[in-house]
């Protein structure tokens, strides 16, 4: 069966420090991978998605970046965190299904607090 | 920008009652999905309805879709305290070839079911 792992679960970082959140998927090949951010009391904002190794699509310009060094590994990074980067970060994967339906399976999330 | 908008933002009911949540969206879609999120956790997929379907059932869940009004509703019948969670609609855009990689989420409805 497929599983998704996301870590760390909780992170407290000072402004200006770097960030690295990691996500790995097991039990499937060539998944679509996603990073979403959820601010307090708000919906999910799509940050990045990837349909293959080295292929990254950015949805929102900001000081975050994403990389996919391996088929089932997706990393979210920042060189210098801002206060506004605080939030709940969710990794997800999918495989396009029948009629192009794209059902996402989410990780447990990483809560980032920037102080 | 958010594609889906859920209504109401919050809903509080008693156990055994039915809960209805609505979602409106703006552009043509391939499918619409509903997800559930327990506090501080990742999202879990509940049900998907394709653009050529009008109604779909899964257990105590009933989803309707009106593409002419660009709206959907999620009905949870005979609610339980364990149904307490946030519920999000998500839309997959209609792309050429029928495939879509981006899923856009609304801000969600917080459902509280009181025992």
Short mmCIF file of C-alpha atoms in Angstrom, two decimals:
data_model
loop_
_atom_site.label_atom_id
_atom_site.label_comp_id
_atom_site.label_asym_id
_atom_site.label_seq_id
_atom_site.Cartn_x
_atom_site.Cartn_y
_atom_site.Cartn_z
CA UNK A 1 0.00 0.00 0.00
CA UNK A 2 1.04 3.58 -0.54
CA UNK A 3 2.22 5.76 2.31
CA UNK A 4 3.42 9.33 2.55
CA UNK A 5 5.86 10.61 5.14
CA UNK A 6 6.42 14.24 5.93
CA UNK A 7 8.87 15.72 8.41
CA UNK A 8 9.54 17.43 10.66
CA UNK A 9 6.08 17.57 12.19
CA UNK A 10 6.80 20.78 14.08
CA UNK A 11 9.42 23.43 13.51
CA UNK A 12 10.17 26.75 15.22
CA UNK A 13 12.66 28.88 13.32
CA UNK A 14 13.96 32.45 13.66
CA UNK A 15 13.42 34.99 10.90
CA UNK A 16 16.19 34.80 8.34
CA UNK A 17 17.07 31.17 8.99
CA UNK A 18 16.89 28.47 6.28
CA UNK A 19 14.16 25.89 5.93
CA UNK A 20 13.98 22.36 4.66
CA UNK A 21 10.81 20.26 4.78
CA UNK A 22 10.93 16.80 3.32
CA UNK A 23 8.29 14.50 1.93
CA UNK A 24 8.63 10.95 0.65
CA UNK A 25 6.11 8.58 -0.86
CA UNK A 26 6.28 4.79 -0.78
CA UNK A 27 4.46 2.18 -2.78
CA UNK A 28 3.91 4.04 -6.04
CA UNK A 29 5.92 5.16 -9.04
CA UNK A 30 6.06 8.53 -10.78
CA UNK A 31 3.51 10.23 -8.54
CA UNK A 32 2.46 13.83 -8.91
CA UNK A 33 3.75 15.66 -5.82
CA UNK A 34 2.42 18.80 -4.19
CA UNK A 35 3.22 21.32 -1.48
CA UNK A 36 0.32 23.28 -0.02
CA UNK A 37 0.34 25.86 2.75
CA UNK A 38 -2.52 26.48 5.13
CA UNK A 39 -2.52 29.71 7.12
CA UNK A 40 -4.52 29.85 10.34
CA UNK A 41 -8.25 29.81 9.62
CA UNK A 42 -7.76 29.78 5.88
CA UNK A 43 -7.89 27.37 3.03
CA UNK A 44 -5.07 25.60 1.27
CA UNK A 45 -2.79 27.52 -1.02
CA UNK A 46 -0.98 25.52 -3.69
CA UNK A 47 2.71 26.40 -3.60
CA UNK A 48 4.40 23.90 -5.92
CA UNK A 49 3.63 20.78 -7.82
CA UNK A 50 5.75 18.31 -9.74
CA UNK A 51 4.82 15.75 -12.36
CA UNK A 52 8.30 14.22 -12.62
CA UNK A 53 11.90 14.33 -11.42
CA UNK A 54 13.33 17.80 -11.81
CA UNK A 55 9.99 19.21 -13.03
CA UNK A 56 8.68 21.87 -10.65
CA UNK A 57 5.80 24.24 -11.23
CA UNK A 58 5.53 27.24 -8.96
CA UNK A 59 2.11 28.69 -8.27
CA UNK A 60 2.87 31.61 -5.99
CA UNK A 61 5.96 33.84 -6.18
CA UNK A 62 7.66 33.94 -2.80
CA UNK A 63 10.91 33.13 -1.09
CA UNK A 64 10.24 29.39 -1.06
CA UNK A 65 11.54 26.83 -3.52
CA UNK A 66 10.94 23.16 -4.16
CA UNK A 67 13.03 20.35 -5.53
CA UNK A 68 12.41 16.77 -6.56
CA UNK A 69 15.78 15.01 -6.50
CA UNK A 70 14.24 11.54 -6.67
CA UNK A 71 11.00 10.12 -8.05
CA UNK A 72 9.29 9.90 -4.69
CA UNK A 73 10.99 12.71 -2.78
CA UNK A 74 9.81 16.31 -2.65
CA UNK A 75 11.61 19.01 -0.67
CA UNK A 76 10.43 22.48 0.27
CA UNK A 77 13.18 24.98 1.05
CA UNK A 78 13.87 28.56 1.88
CA UNK A 79 17.18 30.37 2.23
CA UNK A 80 15.78 33.04 4.57
CA UNK A 81 12.47 32.66 6.35
CA UNK A 82 10.02 35.52 6.78
CA UNK A 83 7.40 35.89 9.50
CA UNK A 84 4.76 35.42 6.83
CA UNK A 85 6.10 31.93 6.08
CA UNK A 86 4.53 30.63 9.28
CA UNK A 87 1.81 28.11 8.64
CA UNK A 88 0.87 24.48 8.22
CA UNK A 89 2.61 22.87 5.25
CA UNK A 90 1.08 19.87 3.63
CA UNK A 91 2.67 17.50 1.16
CA UNK A 92 0.43 15.41 -1.07
CA UNK A 93 0.71 12.90 -3.89
CA UNK A 94 -1.56 11.67 -6.62
CA UNK A 95 -1.71 9.56 -9.71
CA UNK A 96 -4.10 10.69 -12.40
CA UNK A 97 -7.08 8.39 -12.48
CA UNK A 98 -9.88 7.62 -14.85
CA UNK A 99 -11.19 10.63 -16.79
CA UNK A 100 -8.25 12.69 -15.54
CA UNK A 101 -9.45 12.77 -11.96
CA UNK A 102 -6.68 13.81 -9.59
CA UNK A 103 -7.31 12.58 -6.05
CA UNK A 104 -4.77 13.76 -3.50
CA UNK A 105 -3.42 11.81 -0.54
CA UNK A 106 -1.97 14.10 2.09
CA UNK A 107 0.78 13.75 4.62
CA UNK A 108 0.25 14.62 8.28
CA UNK A 109 1.61 18.13 7.81
CA UNK A 110 4.47 20.23 9.17
CA UNK A 111 3.67 23.16 11.41
CA UNK A 112 6.18 25.97 10.95
CA UNK A 113 6.40 28.91 13.32
CA UNK A 114 8.76 31.71 12.37
CA UNK A 115 9.68 34.01 15.25
CA UNK B 1 -6.89 32.98 -5.72
CA UNK B 2 -9.33 30.50 -4.25
CA UNK B 3 -11.50 28.69 -6.74
CA UNK B 4 -13.99 27.16 -4.33
CA UNK B 5 -15.83 28.98 -1.60
CA UNK B 6 -17.60 26.99 1.09
CA UNK B 7 -20.66 28.15 2.90
CA UNK B 8 -21.23 28.42 5.78
CA UNK B 9 -17.83 29.07 7.31
CA UNK B 10 -18.93 27.31 10.48
CA UNK B 11 -21.81 25.01 11.33
CA UNK B 12 -22.81 23.63 14.72
CA UNK B 13 -25.41 20.88 15.01
CA UNK B 14 -26.56 18.16 17.38
CA UNK B 15 -25.69 14.52 16.95
CA UNK B 16 -28.21 12.78 14.72
CA UNK B 17 -29.03 15.88 12.67
CA UNK B 18 -28.06 16.32 9.05
CA UNK B 19 -25.31 18.73 8.02
CA UNK B 20 -25.30 20.51 4.68
CA UNK B 21 -22.32 22.42 3.34
CA UNK B 22 -22.20 24.30 0.07
CA UNK B 23 -19.42 25.11 -2.34
CA UNK B 24 -19.37 27.59 -5.19
CA UNK B 25 -16.69 27.85 -7.84
CA UNK B 26 -15.87 30.12 -10.74
CA UNK B 27 -14.44 28.30 -13.75
CA UNK B 28 -15.22 25.17 -15.74
CA UNK B 29 -14.24 22.02 -13.94
CA UNK B 30 -13.39 18.43 -14.73
CA UNK B 31 -14.46 17.23 -11.30
CA UNK B 32 -15.20 18.44 -7.80
CA UNK B 33 -13.99 16.72 -4.66
CA UNK B 34 -14.70 16.98 -0.96
CA UNK B 35 -12.05 16.50 1.69
CA UNK B 36 -12.15 16.35 5.45
CA UNK B 37 -9.52 17.67 7.87
CA UNK B 38 -9.41 16.90 11.55
CA UNK B 39 -7.77 19.63 13.59
CA UNK B 40 -4.02 19.76 13.05
CA UNK B 41 -4.00 16.86 10.61
CA UNK B 42 -3.72 16.30 6.89
CA UNK B 43 -6.73 16.23 4.60
CA UNK B 44 -8.54 13.02 3.73
CA UNK B 45 -10.41 12.52 0.48
CA UNK B 46 -14.11 11.80 0.92
CA UNK B 47 -15.80 11.76 -2.45
CA UNK B 48 -15.38 12.89 -6.06
CA UNK B 49 -18.09 13.90 -8.48
CA UNK B 50 -17.40 14.36 -12.18
CA UNK B 51 -18.71 17.31 -14.15
CA UNK B 52 -21.20 15.09 -16.02
CA UNK B 53 -22.69 13.71 -12.78
CA UNK B 54 -25.41 15.38 -10.75
CA UNK B 55 -25.46 13.35 -7.57
CA UNK B 56 -23.30 10.81 -5.84
CA UNK B 57 -23.60 8.81 -2.62
CA UNK B 58 -21.05 7.22 -0.33
CA UNK B 59 -22.29 5.85 2.97
CA UNK B 60 -23.78 8.79 4.91
CA UNK B 61 -22.45 11.28 2.38
CA UNK B 62 -24.42 12.72 -0.50
CA UNK B 63 -22.89 15.14 -2.95
CA UNK B 64 -24.72 17.13 -5.59
CA UNK B 65 -23.28 19.16 -8.43
CA UNK B 66 -24.98 21.86 -10.46
CA UNK B 67 -22.60 22.98 -13.19
CA UNK B 68 -25.04 25.61 -14.47
CA UNK B 69 -24.87 27.34 -11.10
CA UNK B 70 -21.25 26.33 -10.48
CA UNK B 71 -22.14 24.95 -7.10
CA UNK B 72 -22.00 21.74 -5.09
CA UNK B 73 -23.36 20.60 -1.77
CA UNK B 74 -22.21 17.97 0.70
CA UNK B 75 -24.83 16.40 2.94
CA UNK B 76 -23.83 14.31 5.93
CA UNK B 77 -26.80 12.42 7.29
CA UNK B 78 -27.29 11.26 10.87
CA UNK B 79 -24.19 13.13 12.03
CA UNK B 80 -21.95 11.85 14.81
CA UNK B 81 -19.57 13.63 17.16
CA UNK B 82 -16.73 11.99 15.21
CA UNK B 83 -17.81 13.95 12.12
CA UNK B 84 -16.50 17.11 13.78
CA UNK B 85 -13.89 18.45 11.36
CA UNK B 86 -13.31 21.00 8.62
CA UNK B 87 -14.67 20.13 5.20
CA UNK B 88 -13.17 21.47 2.00
CA UNK B 89 -14.28 21.38 -1.58
CA UNK B 90 -11.64 21.20 -4.26
CA UNK B 91 -11.94 21.67 -7.98
CA UNK B 92 -9.92 20.22 -10.79
CA UNK B 93 -9.84 22.52 -13.82
CA UNK B 94 -10.92 21.38 -17.23
CA UNK B 95 -7.69 21.05 -19.20
CA UNK B 96 -7.03 19.96 -22.76
CA UNK B 97 -6.96 16.20 -22.98
CA UNK B 98 -9.00 15.96 -19.80
CA UNK B 99 -6.07 15.80 -17.43
CA UNK B 100 -5.50 18.19 -14.59
CA UNK B 101 -2.73 18.41 -12.06
CA UNK B 102 -3.81 21.35 -9.99
CA UNK B 103 -6.47 21.01 -7.36
CA UNK B 104 -7.73 24.28 -5.90
CA UNK B 105 -9.25 24.29 -2.42
CA UNK B 106 -11.71 26.59 -0.73
CA UNK B 107 -11.42 27.92 2.82
CA UNK B 108 -13.55 25.18 4.29
CA UNK B 109 -16.53 24.76 6.58
CA UNK B 110 -15.85 23.97 10.22
CA UNK B 111 -18.48 21.46 11.33
CA UNK B 112 -19.04 20.87 15.02
CA UNK B 113 -21.31 18.00 16.01
CA UNK B 114 -22.37 18.23 19.64
CA UNK B 115 -23.06 14.98 21.49
#
